[in-house]
Amino acid sequence: MTLTYRDALAFIDGLLSRERATASAAEAVKLRRVETLLTLLGGPHRRIPTVLIAGTKGKGSTAVMLTSIMQAAGHRVGLYTKPHLVDYRERFRVDGELIGEDTLTRLVEKIRPHVESMGALAEGPPSYFEASVALAFLYFADTSVDLAVVEVGLGGRLDPTNIAEPVLSVLTPVSFDHMDALGDTLDNIAREKAGIIR
């Protein structure tokens, strides 16, 4: 069955309940799920030079600035940020332009059978955020970007975005945030965020 744009959004939104249900799942499982999905999709994350940006404050601003600098230098740049404010497509940009509705629908059609088949695996299907990360890498590979600039979600070491092998890892200021997931000391939080450094 061919999806409409509305169907595609409904499918992705349906993964939100999965996000809530697996919030306490081991972080390593979350990384494994996104790795499985991306492998089923042919490994698009392996074909794109990627910059990962982690930190407590300023990740999105830093990502936008770096993207602008690289575009001004003549590079075709994909940008993945979160959360979106109004439209889910805000998360995915190439050269400053939002992903088109038709393109997003086509990519959701591409990942949907894999997401559904992963339900039979021990770690289960990917969450909303994990599927969004996979969509970003798939989109950037399909549009042949020269560079992907990717904002890390929570932490860094075991965040689904950390599936990429970054050509550059950027840390913005680190402070106390998400202490329940990252630790209750600044050292622990910084260690988790520094997990994107190779």
mmCIF file of C-alpha atoms in Angstrom:
data_model
loop_
_atom_site.group_PDB
_atom_site.id
_atom_site.type_symbol
_atom_site.label_atom_id
_atom_site.label_comp_id
_atom_site.label_asym_id
_atom_site.label_seq_id
_atom_site.Cartn_x
_atom_site.Cartn_y
_atom_site.Cartn_z
ATOM 1 C CA MET A 1 0.000 0.000 0.000
ATOM 2 C CA THR A 2 1.295 3.432 -0.937
ATOM 3 C CA LEU A 3 1.408 5.879 1.940
ATOM 4 C CA THR A 4 0.151 9.428 1.892
ATOM 5 C CA TYR A 5 2.101 12.122 3.705
ATOM 6 C CA ARG A 6 -0.467 12.015 6.498
ATOM 7 C CA ASP A 7 -0.054 8.212 6.722
ATOM 8 C CA ALA A 8 3.727 8.623 6.928
ATOM 9 C CA LEU A 9 3.418 11.082 9.821
ATOM 10 C CA ALA A 10 0.917 8.813 11.564
ATOM 11 C CA PHE A 11 3.358 5.902 11.279
ATOM 12 C CA ILE A 12 6.208 7.934 12.797
ATOM 13 C CA ASP A 13 3.931 9.412 15.470
ATOM 14 C CA GLY A 14 2.827 5.871 16.322
ATOM 15 C CA LEU A 15 6.391 5.196 17.407
ATOM 16 C CA LEU A 16 6.031 7.819 20.165
ATOM 17 C CA SER A 17 4.278 5.280 22.365
ATOM 18 C CA ARG A 18 7.261 2.996 21.775
ATOM 19 C CA GLU A 19 9.518 5.860 22.888
ATOM 20 C CA ARG A 20 7.669 6.173 26.177
ATOM 21 C CA ALA A 21 7.454 2.424 26.718
ATOM 22 C CA THR A 22 11.198 1.936 26.234
ATOM 23 C CA ALA A 23 12.408 5.014 28.103
ATOM 24 C CA SER A 24 13.953 2.801 30.762
ATOM 25 C CA ALA A 25 15.431 0.294 28.299
ATOM 26 C CA ALA A 26 19.171 -0.123 28.449
ATOM 27 C CA GLU A 27 20.815 2.561 26.340
ATOM 28 C CA ALA A 28 22.939 -0.072 24.576
ATOM 29 C CA VAL A 29 19.721 -1.665 23.299
ATOM 30 C CA LYS A 30 18.676 1.665 21.778
ATOM 31 C CA LEU A 31 21.989 1.928 19.947
ATOM 32 C CA ARG A 32 21.630 -1.679 18.747
ATOM 33 C CA ARG A 33 18.134 -0.996 17.392
ATOM 34 C CA VAL A 34 19.216 1.971 15.288
ATOM 35 C CA GLU A 35 22.266 0.027 14.090
ATOM 36 C CA THR A 36 20.032 -2.885 13.038
ATOM 37 C CA LEU A 37 17.635 -0.579 11.192
ATOM 38 C CA LEU A 38 20.415 1.280 9.391
ATOM 39 C CA THR A 39 22.078 -2.007 8.409
ATOM 40 C CA LEU A 40 18.773 -3.234 6.954
ATOM 41 C CA LEU A 41 18.657 0.023 4.973
ATOM 42 C CA GLY A 42 22.110 -0.571 3.488
ATOM 43 C CA GLY A 43 24.198 1.418 5.965
ATOM 44 C CA PRO A 44 23.565 4.998 4.780
ATOM 45 C CA HIS A 45 25.328 6.365 7.876
ATOM 46 C CA ARG A 46 28.579 4.806 6.644
ATOM 47 C CA ARG A 47 28.496 6.740 3.359
ATOM 48 C CA ILE A 48 28.356 10.268 4.773
ATOM 49 C CA PRO A 49 31.068 12.279 6.512
ATOM 50 C CA THR A 50 29.338 13.320 9.735
ATOM 51 C CA VAL A 51 29.844 15.927 12.441
ATOM 52 C CA LEU A 52 28.254 15.045 15.791
ATOM 53 C CA ILE A 53 27.427 17.852 18.212
ATOM 54 C CA ALA A 54 26.769 17.058 21.888
ATOM 55 C CA GLY A 55 26.483 19.202 24.996
ATOM 56 C CA THR A 56 23.955 20.648 27.398
ATOM 57 C CA LYS A 57 23.387 24.031 25.795
ATOM 58 C CA GLY A 58 23.928 25.421 22.315
ATOM 59 C CA LYS A 59 23.907 22.202 20.276
ATOM 60 C CA GLY A 60 21.279 23.406 17.816
ATOM 61 C CA SER A 61 22.807 26.871 17.399
ATOM 62 C CA THR A 62 26.249 25.376 16.893
ATOM 63 C CA ALA A 63 24.864 22.923 14.325
ATOM 64 C CA VAL A 64 23.150 25.704 12.371
ATOM 65 C CA MET A 65 26.283 27.900 12.433
ATOM 66 C CA LEU A 66 28.558 25.075 11.299
ATOM 67 C CA THR A 67 26.092 24.171 8.553
ATOM 68 C CA SER A 68 26.036 27.797 7.336
ATOM 69 C CA ILE A 69 29.840 27.974 7.314
ATOM 70 C CA MET A 70 30.139 24.754 5.309
ATOM 71 C CA GLN A 71 27.430 25.853 2.856
ATOM 72 C CA ALA A 72 29.191 29.209 2.361
ATOM 73 C CA ALA A 73 32.333 27.217 1.532
ATOM 74 C CA GLY A 74 30.402 25.520 -1.282
ATOM 75 C CA HIS A 75 29.490 22.227 0.368
ATOM 76 C CA ARG A 76 26.132 20.466 0.189
ATOM 77 C CA VAL A 77 25.198 19.974 3.856
ATOM 78 C CA GLY A 78 22.537 17.937 5.609
ATOM 79 C CA LEU A 79 21.369 19.124 9.029
ATOM 80 C CA TYR A 80 19.544 17.005 11.605
ATOM 81 C CA THR A 81 18.233 18.783 14.697
ATOM 82 C CA LYS A 82 15.556 18.164 17.261
ATOM 83 C CA PRO A 83 12.987 18.782 18.489
ATOM 84 C CA HIS A 84 10.851 20.295 15.773
ATOM 85 C CA LEU A 85 8.659 23.250 16.676
ATOM 86 C CA VAL A 86 5.685 22.921 14.317
ATOM 87 C CA ASP A 87 6.441 20.505 11.496
ATOM 88 C CA TYR A 88 8.246 17.153 11.819
ATOM 89 C CA ARG A 89 10.115 17.982 8.605
ATOM 90 C CA GLU A 90 12.031 20.734 10.449
ATOM 91 C CA ARG A 91 14.351 18.016 11.758
ATOM 92 C CA PHE A 92 15.714 17.262 8.280
ATOM 93 C CA ARG A 93 17.308 19.923 6.077
ATOM 94 C CA VAL A 94 19.625 19.915 3.107
ATOM 95 C CA ASP A 95 21.205 23.248 2.200
ATOM 96 C CA GLY A 96 18.753 24.986 4.494
ATOM 97 C CA GLU A 97 15.632 23.533 2.877
ATOM 98 C CA LEU A 98 13.194 21.293 4.748
ATOM 99 C CA ILE A 99 12.723 17.789 3.442
ATOM 100 C CA GLY A 100 9.760 17.701 1.057
ATOM 101 C CA GLU A 101 6.534 15.954 2.016
ATOM 102 C CA ASP A 102 6.842 13.526 -0.917
ATOM 103 C CA THR A 103 10.449 12.719 -0.058
ATOM 104 C CA LEU A 104 9.664 12.117 3.603
ATOM 105 C CA THR A 105 6.735 9.904 2.635
ATOM 106 C CA ARG A 106 8.949 7.871 0.281
ATOM 107 C CA LEU A 107 11.597 7.409 2.983
ATOM 108 C CA VAL A 108 9.022 6.347 5.581
ATOM 109 C CA GLU A 109 7.718 3.802 3.051
ATOM 110 C CA LYS A 110 11.293 2.543 2.764
ATOM 111 C CA ILE A 111 11.860 2.103 6.511
ATOM 112 C CA ARG A 112 8.378 0.907 7.471
ATOM 113 C CA PRO A 113 8.752 -2.800 6.559
ATOM 114 C CA HIS A 114 12.069 -2.941 8.425
ATOM 115 C CA VAL A 115 10.636 -1.203 11.492
ATOM 116 C CA GLU A 116 7.726 -3.643 11.479
ATOM 117 C CA SER A 117 9.950 -6.709 10.988
ATOM 118 C CA MET A 118 12.157 -5.621 13.887
ATOM 119 C CA GLY A 119 9.200 -6.194 16.209
ATOM 120 C CA ALA A 120 10.121 -9.886 16.152
ATOM 121 C CA LEU A 121 13.664 -9.213 17.401
ATOM 122 C CA ALA A 122 14.644 -9.409 21.069
ATOM 123 C CA GLU A 123 15.401 -5.683 21.254
ATOM 124 C CA GLY A 124 12.136 -4.824 19.502
ATOM 125 C CA PRO A 125 11.384 -2.165 16.902
ATOM 126 C CA PRO A 126 13.031 1.250 16.953
ATOM 127 C CA SER A 127 11.561 4.154 18.878
ATOM 128 C CA TYR A 128 10.417 7.486 17.419
ATOM 129 C CA PHE A 129 13.839 9.074 17.921
ATOM 130 C CA GLU A 130 15.733 6.044 16.607
ATOM 131 C CA ALA A 131 13.564 5.925 13.474
ATOM 132 C CA SER A 132 14.053 9.680 13.022
ATOM 133 C CA VAL A 133 17.831 9.273 13.175
ATOM 134 C CA ALA A 134 17.634 6.496 10.567
ATOM 135 C CA LEU A 135 15.460 8.695 8.338
ATOM 136 C CA ALA A 136 18.021 11.500 8.603
ATOM 137 C CA PHE A 137 20.937 9.336 7.503
ATOM 138 C CA LEU A 138 18.855 7.762 4.736
ATOM 139 C CA TYR A 139 17.797 11.204 3.484
ATOM 140 C CA PHE A 140 21.329 12.575 3.560
ATOM 141 C CA ALA A 141 22.688 9.550 1.685
ATOM 142 C CA ASP A 142 19.883 9.741 -0.906
ATOM 143 C CA THR A 143 20.571 13.430 -1.530
ATOM 144 C CA SER A 144 24.356 12.922 -1.716
ATOM 145 C CA VAL A 145 25.335 15.522 0.857
ATOM 146 C CA ASP A 146 29.018 16.308 1.275
ATOM 147 C CA LEU A 147 28.611 16.486 5.037
ATOM 148 C CA ALA A 148 25.946 15.729 7.643
ATOM 149 C CA VAL A 149 25.767 17.881 10.765
ATOM 150 C CA VAL A 150 23.894 15.939 13.439
ATOM 151 C CA GLU A 151 22.680 17.169 16.816
ATOM 152 C CA VAL A 152 22.989 14.462 19.471
ATOM 153 C CA GLY A 153 19.834 13.683 21.420
ATOM 154 C CA LEU A 154 20.579 12.812 25.047
ATOM 155 C CA GLY A 155 24.095 12.315 26.328
ATOM 156 C CA GLY A 156 26.317 11.026 23.578
ATOM 157 C CA ARG A 157 28.025 7.729 24.283
ATOM 158 C CA LEU A 158 24.927 5.584 23.773
ATOM 159 C CA ASP A 159 22.747 8.063 21.871
ATOM 160 C CA PRO A 160 21.339 6.690 18.585
ATOM 161 C CA THR A 161 23.110 9.454 16.628
ATOM 162 C CA ASN A 162 26.434 8.038 17.832
ATOM 163 C CA ILE A 163 26.031 5.212 15.333
ATOM 164 C CA ALA A 164 27.946 7.441 12.902
ATOM 165 C CA GLU A 165 31.736 7.501 12.789
ATOM 166 C CA PRO A 166 32.189 11.270 12.963
ATOM 167 C CA VAL A 167 34.892 13.128 11.083
ATOM 168 C CA LEU A 168 34.505 15.773 13.779
ATOM 169 C CA SER A 169 33.006 15.646 17.266
ATOM 170 C CA VAL A 170 31.936 18.933 18.845
ATOM 171 C CA LEU A 171 31.130 19.467 22.519
ATOM 172 C CA THR A 172 29.217 22.574 23.545
ATOM 173 C CA PRO A 173 29.117 23.677 27.209
ATOM 174 C CA VAL A 174 28.231 20.875 29.605
ATOM 175 C CA SER A 175 26.212 21.418 32.770
ATOM 176 C CA PHE A 176 23.722 19.614 34.982
ATOM 177 C CA ASP A 177 20.873 18.220 32.876
ATOM 178 C CA HIS A 178 19.165 14.826 32.520
ATOM 179 C CA MET A 179 20.905 13.719 35.703
ATOM 180 C CA ASP A 180 18.624 10.697 36.024
ATOM 181 C CA ALA A 181 20.031 9.310 32.766
ATOM 182 C CA LEU A 182 23.549 10.755 32.633
ATOM 183 C CA GLY A 183 24.696 10.796 36.247
ATOM 184 C CA ASP A 184 24.623 13.167 39.162
ATOM 185 C CA THR A 185 28.076 14.711 38.831
ATOM 186 C CA LEU A 186 29.460 17.000 36.172
ATOM 187 C CA ASP A 187 32.251 14.471 35.539
ATOM 188 C CA ASN A 188 29.725 11.704 34.812
ATOM 189 C CA ILE A 189 27.638 13.935 32.543
ATOM 190 C CA ALA A 190 30.737 15.143 30.663
ATOM 191 C CA ARG A 191 31.969 11.551 30.288
ATOM 192 C CA GLU A 192 28.663 10.512 28.682
ATOM 193 C CA LYS A 193 28.677 13.460 26.289
ATOM 194 C CA ALA A 194 32.354 12.935 25.437
ATOM 195 C CA GLY A 195 31.402 9.443 24.242
ATOM 196 C CA ILE A 196 30.991 10.898 20.728
ATOM 197 C CA ILE A 197 34.721 11.620 20.541
ATOM 198 C CA ARG A 198 36.716 9.121 18.485
#
